[in-house]
GROMACS .gro file of C-alpha atoms in nm:
model
  287
    1MET     CA    1  12.009  12.767   7.566
    2ALA     CA    2  11.725  12.814   7.801
    3ALA     CA    3  11.564  12.499   7.946
    4ARG     CA    4  11.260  12.345   7.801
    5ILE     CA    5  10.928  12.395   8.003
    6ILE     CA    6  10.758  12.108   8.147
    7ASP     CA    7  10.400  12.208   8.086
    8GLY     CA    8  10.210  12.066   8.368
    9LYS     CA    9   9.883  12.229   8.263
   10LEU     CA   10   9.893  12.079   7.917
   11ILE     CA   11   9.995  11.745   8.036
   12ALA     CA   12   9.700  11.740   8.286
   13GLN     CA   13   9.450  11.866   8.025
   14GLN     CA   14   9.562  11.578   7.803
   15ARG     CA   15   9.543  11.302   8.081
   16GLN     CA   16   9.209  11.434   8.185
   17THR     CA   17   9.081  11.401   7.848
   18GLN     CA   18   9.157  11.048   7.831
   19MET     CA   19   9.015  10.998   8.184
   20ALA     CA   20   8.673  11.162   8.048
   21GLU     CA   21   8.663  10.901   7.761
   22GLN     CA   22   8.730  10.628   8.020
   23VAL     CA   23   8.457  10.743   8.259
   24ALA     CA   24   8.198  10.786   7.957
   25ALA     CA   25   8.275  10.410   7.859
   26TRP     CA   26   8.228  10.297   8.222
   27GLN     CA   27   7.906  10.482   8.270
   28GLN     CA   28   7.766  10.293   7.976
   29GLN     CA   29   7.910   9.964   8.081
   30TYR     CA   30   7.836   9.978   8.463
   31GLY     CA   31   7.554  10.232   8.487
   32ARG     CA   32   7.734  10.478   8.717
   33VAL     CA   33   8.031  10.732   8.722
   34PRO     CA   34   8.301  10.743   8.991
   35GLY     CA   35   8.229  10.960   9.294
   36LEU     CA   36   8.476  11.185   9.489
   37ALA     CA   37   8.392  11.308   9.836
   38VAL     CA   38   8.568  11.611   9.964
   39LEU     CA   39   8.540  11.730  10.327
   40MET     CA   40   8.615  12.077  10.403
   41VAL     CA   41   8.598  12.264  10.720
   42GLY     CA   42   8.562  12.633  10.798
   43ASN     CA   43   8.629  12.908  10.557
   44ASN     CA   44   8.984  12.913  10.465
   45PRO     CA   45   9.001  13.102  10.143
   46ALA     CA   46   9.289  12.905   9.994
   47SER     CA   47   9.103  12.576  10.103
   48ALA     CA   48   8.780  12.703   9.926
   49ALA     CA   49   8.983  12.784   9.615
   50TYR     CA   50   9.146  12.427   9.610
   51VAL     CA   51   8.814  12.260   9.677
   52ALA     CA   52   8.638  12.457   9.379
   53ASN     CA   53   8.911  12.365   9.152
   54LYS     CA   54   8.893  12.002   9.238
   55GLU     CA   55   8.508  12.019   9.181
   56ARG     CA   56   8.575  12.177   8.845
   57ALA     CA   57   8.811  11.899   8.732
   58CYS     CA   58   8.556  11.655   8.845
   59THR     CA   59   8.291  11.805   8.622
   60ARG     CA   60   8.544  11.815   8.334
   61VAL     CA   61   8.616  11.429   8.358
   62GLY     CA   62   8.264  11.327   8.460
   63ILE     CA   63   8.330  11.230   8.811
   64GLN     CA   64   8.032  11.306   9.054
   65SER     CA   65   8.152  11.540   9.332
   66PHE     CA   66   8.020  11.503   9.690
   67GLY     CA   67   8.114  11.820   9.859
   68ARG     CA   68   8.095  11.817  10.241
   69HIS     CA   69   8.140  12.160  10.397
   70TYR     CA   70   8.144  12.189  10.775
   71PRO     CA   71   8.146  12.474  11.006
   72GLN     CA   72   8.473  12.576  11.200
   73ASP     CA   73   8.346  12.425  11.502
   74VAL     CA   74   8.264  12.080  11.386
   75THR     CA   75   8.371  11.803  11.607
   76GLN     CA   76   8.633  11.502  11.548
   77GLU     CA   77   8.338  11.256  11.620
   78GLN     CA   78   8.113  11.436  11.354
   79LEU     CA   79   8.370  11.418  11.099
   80THR     CA   80   8.468  11.054  11.171
   81ALA     CA   81   8.094  10.956  11.161
   82GLU     CA   82   8.077  11.114  10.814
   83ILE     CA   83   8.390  10.933  10.683
   84ASN     CA   84   8.244  10.597  10.809
   85HIS     CA   85   7.928  10.694  10.617
   86LEU     CA   86   8.122  10.761  10.310
   87ASN     CA   87   8.333  10.450  10.349
   88GLN     CA   88   8.003  10.246  10.309
   89ASP     CA   89   7.856  10.453  10.043
   90PRO     CA   90   7.883  10.236   9.715
   91GLY     CA   91   7.849  10.548   9.511
   92VAL     CA   92   8.164  10.714   9.660
   93ASP     CA   93   8.500  10.566   9.540
   94GLY     CA   94   8.732  10.833   9.685
   95ILE     CA   95   8.730  11.044   9.995
   96LEU     CA   96   8.969  11.313  10.097
   97VAL     CA   97   8.985  11.569  10.384
   98GLN     CA   98   9.109  11.915  10.271
   99LEU     CA   99   9.388  12.030  10.489
  100PRO     CA  100   9.477  12.216  10.671
  101LEU     CA  101   9.223  12.182  10.947
  102PRO     CA  102   9.147  12.394  11.278
  103PRO     CA  103   9.382  12.314  11.554
  104HIS     CA  104   9.105  12.130  11.756
  105LEU     CA  105   9.098  11.854  11.494
  106ASP     CA  106   9.345  11.560  11.441
  107PRO     CA  107   9.392  11.517  11.055
  108VAL     CA  108   9.615  11.194  11.110
  109SER     CA  109   9.329  11.021  11.286
  110LEU     CA  110   9.069  11.133  11.043
  111ILE     CA  111   9.289  11.026  10.741
  112GLN     CA  112   9.343  10.671  10.920
  113GLN     CA  113   8.957  10.646  10.914
  114ILE     CA  114   8.940  10.660  10.549
  115HIS     CA  115   8.891  10.309  10.402
  116PRO     CA  116   9.249  10.249  10.218
  117HIS     CA  117   9.069  10.165   9.887
  118LYS     CA  118   8.898  10.505   9.898
  119ASP     CA  119   9.210  10.713  10.013
  120ALA     CA  120   9.194  10.948   9.711
  121ASP     CA  121   9.485  11.157   9.861
  122GLY     CA  122   9.708  10.823   9.897
  123LEU     CA  123   9.797  10.931  10.240
  124HIS     CA  124   9.661  10.652  10.441
  125PRO     CA  125   9.940  10.433  10.634
  126ASP     CA  126   9.828  10.125  10.442
  127ASN     CA  127   9.877  10.293  10.104
  128MET     CA  128  10.218  10.450  10.244
  129GLY     CA  129  10.334  10.106  10.354
  130ARG     CA  130  10.248   9.960  10.000
  131LEU     CA  131  10.460  10.232   9.865
  132VAL     CA  132  10.753  10.136  10.078
  133ARG     CA  133  10.716   9.772   9.996
  134GLY     CA  134  10.675   9.851   9.623
  135GLU     CA  135  10.331   9.689   9.614
  136PRO     CA  136  10.033   9.849   9.411
  137GLY     CA  137   9.817  10.103   9.587
  138LEU     CA  138   9.686  10.456   9.573
  139ARG     CA  139   9.976  10.702   9.567
  140SER     CA  140  10.031  11.034   9.711
  141CYS     CA  141   9.897  11.290   9.445
  142THR     CA  142  10.173  11.541   9.422
  143PRO     CA  143  10.470  11.304   9.409
  144ALA     CA  144  10.283  11.087   9.172
  145GLY     CA  145  10.220  11.397   8.960
  146VAL     CA  146  10.596  11.465   8.958
  147MET     CA  147  10.679  11.117   8.848
  148VAL     CA  148  10.442  11.176   8.557
  149LEU     CA  149  10.622  11.528   8.460
  150LEU     CA  150  10.959  11.340   8.482
  151ASP     CA  151  10.818  11.063   8.250
  152LYS     CA  152  10.738  11.324   7.979
  153THR     CA  153  11.083  11.455   7.958
  154GLY     CA  154  11.187  11.121   7.815
  155ILE     CA  155  11.473  11.099   8.046
  156ASP     CA  156  11.568  10.758   8.202
  157LEU     CA  157  11.605  10.798   8.558
  158ALA     CA  158  11.785  10.481   8.629
  159GLY     CA  159  12.132  10.559   8.781
  160LYS     CA  160  12.042  10.931   8.792
  161GLN     CA  161  12.133  11.145   9.098
  162ALA     CA  162  11.797  11.261   9.229
  163VAL     CA  163  11.799  11.527   9.506
  164VAL     CA  164  11.480  11.598   9.681
  165VAL     CA  165  11.488  11.938   9.908
  166GLY     CA  166  11.214  11.874  10.150
  167ARG     CA  167  11.113  11.586  10.378
  168SER     CA  168  10.728  11.619  10.425
  169ILE     CA  169  10.499  11.302  10.451
  170LEU     CA  170  10.288  11.493  10.152
  171VAL     CA  171  10.583  11.535   9.900
  172GLY     CA  172  10.935  11.459  10.015
  173LYS     CA  173  10.932  11.117  10.178
  174PRO     CA  174  10.687  10.945   9.930
  175LEU     CA  175  10.843  11.117   9.612
  176ALA     CA  176  11.212  10.990   9.729
  177LEU     CA  177  11.050  10.618   9.748
  178MET     CA  178  10.898  10.685   9.411
  179LEU     CA  179  11.237  10.784   9.255
  180LEU     CA  180  11.402  10.476   9.430
  181GLU     CA  181  11.145  10.244   9.255
  182ALA     CA  182  11.263  10.427   8.911
  183ASN     CA  183  11.615  10.318   8.995
  184ALA     CA  184  11.746  10.669   9.072
  185THR     CA  185  12.006  10.726   9.341
  186VAL     CA  186  11.829  10.953   9.584
  187THR     CA  187  11.935  11.208   9.836
  188ILE     CA  188  11.686  11.392  10.076
  189ALA     CA  189  11.781  11.750  10.185
  190HIS     CA  190  11.619  11.948  10.429
  191SER     CA  191  11.643  12.260  10.665
  192ARG     CA  192  11.902  12.090  10.870
  193SER     CA  193  12.125  11.972  10.573
  194GLN     CA  194  12.458  12.119  10.577
  195ASN     CA  195  12.620  12.222  10.247
  196LEU     CA  196  12.293  12.237  10.085
  197SER     CA  197  12.425  12.411   9.788
  198GLN     CA  198  12.688  12.143   9.734
  199ILE     CA  199  12.422  11.883   9.772
  200CYS     CA  200  12.209  12.036   9.516
  201GLN     CA  201  12.497  12.096   9.276
  202GLY     CA  202  12.529  11.713   9.237
  203ALA     CA  203  12.188  11.655   9.113
  204ASP     CA  204  12.094  11.533   8.772
  205VAL     CA  205  11.725  11.580   8.874
  206LEU     CA  206  11.652  11.848   9.151
  207ILE     CA  207  11.301  11.870   9.320
  208ALA     CA  208  11.250  12.162   9.542
  209ALA     CA  209  10.954  12.107   9.791
  210VAL     CA  210  11.040  12.333  10.097
  211GLY     CA  211  10.780  12.622  10.081
  212GLN     CA  212  11.073  12.890  10.073
  213PRO     CA  213  11.030  13.131   9.788
  214GLN     CA  214  11.310  13.134   9.528
  215MET     CA  215  11.554  12.973   9.751
  216ILE     CA  216  11.705  12.751   9.471
  217THR     CA  217  11.941  12.987   9.278
  218ALA     CA  218  12.152  12.929   8.982
  219ALA     CA  219  12.467  12.900   9.192
  220MET     CA  220  12.314  12.583   9.340
  221VAL     CA  221  12.251  12.378   9.015
  222LYS     CA  222  12.469  12.217   8.747
  223PRO     CA  223  12.411  12.276   8.393
  224GLY     CA  224  12.155  12.032   8.220
  225VAL     CA  225  11.994  11.960   8.544
  226ILE     CA  226  11.603  11.878   8.523
  227VAL     CA  227  11.428  12.104   8.797
  228ILE     CA  228  11.084  12.026   8.938
  229ASP     CA  229  10.941  12.300   9.147
  230VAL     CA  230  10.677  12.185   9.376
  231GLY     CA  231  10.656  12.496   9.583
  232ILE     CA  232  10.394  12.771   9.550
  233ASN     CA  233  10.445  13.098   9.766
  234ARG     CA  234  10.315  13.442   9.748
  235LEU     CA  235  10.582  13.704   9.707
  236ASN     CA  236  10.493  14.075   9.661
  237GLN     CA  237  10.140  13.976   9.542
  238THR     CA  238  10.287  13.722   9.271
  239LEU     CA  239  10.295  13.349   9.287
  240VAL     CA  240  10.656  13.217   9.286
  241GLY     CA  241  10.807  12.874   9.353
  242ASP     CA  242  11.105  12.755   9.561
  243VAL     CA  243  11.327  12.800   9.257
  244ASP     CA  244  11.449  13.125   9.122
  245PHE     CA  245  11.287  13.042   8.764
  246ASP     CA  246  11.465  13.324   8.568
  247GLN     CA  247  11.808  13.237   8.684
  248VAL     CA  248  11.786  12.850   8.690
  249GLN     CA  249  11.585  12.823   8.355
  250ALA     CA  250  11.924  12.958   8.191
  251ILE     CA  251  12.112  12.666   8.313
  252ALA     CA  252  11.873  12.375   8.336
  253SER     CA  253  11.764  12.140   8.060
  254TRP     CA  254  11.409  12.105   8.173
  255ILE     CA  255  11.212  12.298   8.448
  256THR     CA  256  10.849  12.341   8.568
  257PRO     CA  257  10.700  12.667   8.607
  258VAL     CA  258  10.494  12.808   8.895
  259PRO     CA  259  10.199  12.820   8.846
  260GLY     CA  260  10.128  12.576   8.578
  261GLY     CA  261  10.375  12.308   8.648
  262VAL     CA  262  10.322  12.057   8.955
  263GLY     CA  263   9.992  12.211   9.058
  264PRO     CA  264   9.766  12.086   8.767
  265MET     CA  265   9.921  11.741   8.812
  266THR     CA  266   9.822  11.701   9.159
  267VAL     CA  267   9.463  11.741   9.109
  268THR     CA  268   9.488  11.518   8.812
  269MET     CA  269   9.639  11.233   9.017
  270LEU     CA  270   9.342  11.281   9.272
  271LEU     CA  271   9.117  11.213   8.983
  272GLN     CA  272   9.323  10.920   8.869
  273ASN     CA  273   9.314  10.766   9.239
  274THR     CA  274   8.934  10.814   9.225
  275LEU     CA  275   8.928  10.620   8.898
  276SER     CA  276   9.154  10.366   9.025
  277SER     CA  277   8.939  10.290   9.323
  278TYR     CA  278   8.622  10.279   9.101
  279ALA     CA  279   8.784  10.026   8.874
  280GLN     CA  280   8.870   9.806   9.153
  281THR     CA  281   8.506   9.788   9.264
  282GLN     CA  282   8.428   9.673   8.909
  283GLY     CA  283   8.709   9.423   8.893
  284VAL     CA  284   8.891   9.589   8.638
  285THR     CA  285   9.254   9.757   8.598
  286TYR     CA  286   9.300  10.119   8.582
  287PRO     CA  287   9.510  10.290   8.430
   0.00000   0.00000   0.00000
């Protein structure tokens, strides 16, 4: 039987509907809605599309969006000053810097300038450290979204063999820590891993996050595996993931599509982080 589809788009819509209800209640109770500021530099078409998508999501949920669009030649000092201003703005609960940035800008330094409680992307070293220590904090959006998708399968991750293919600070590393929190046994594989196919074949849960189109084939997975495809690549004018979907779907028990899988959840977890930051300023807990 073909794998069941983990519909990230539907799950995101359901979660955003719940968020909209919460935001409406907060507006009545506290007199304002959460605010998210997005800093974008230049005219990268992909970045512009991502930002527009985030702004639409904010509108659906009722979050106030503070767009900050800067020319390609903006300086590090100008962006740092803007982040410091937003840190002090009581109407802004979440701040993110849209990546990638032009080469003359240092994204790490800019992310470190964001107050940890307003770190909507969950990338500040303080929040990363909290994840390592298993303490509450804002979580990286894509890995957090992956964990929600896995939860929707109803599978207990405790004791399962989880393989993460990819070791980026955006996905692979924080996701491995989240899987460990769920008591999975975790292996991180990457471009230098020997016997990658053999490693993947041992996975009960396989997450592909390498940015290589359709590199995970049917020969690399075992029957019944749960497959989460984080990759999004353009191949012959078509968007595909890191997994050969048609091949692997025939073997797996659950699989995410591309598009419509992890992507919508990444945006949803960004909104959730913003709501969590807002709740903290009001002295309440969310979610």
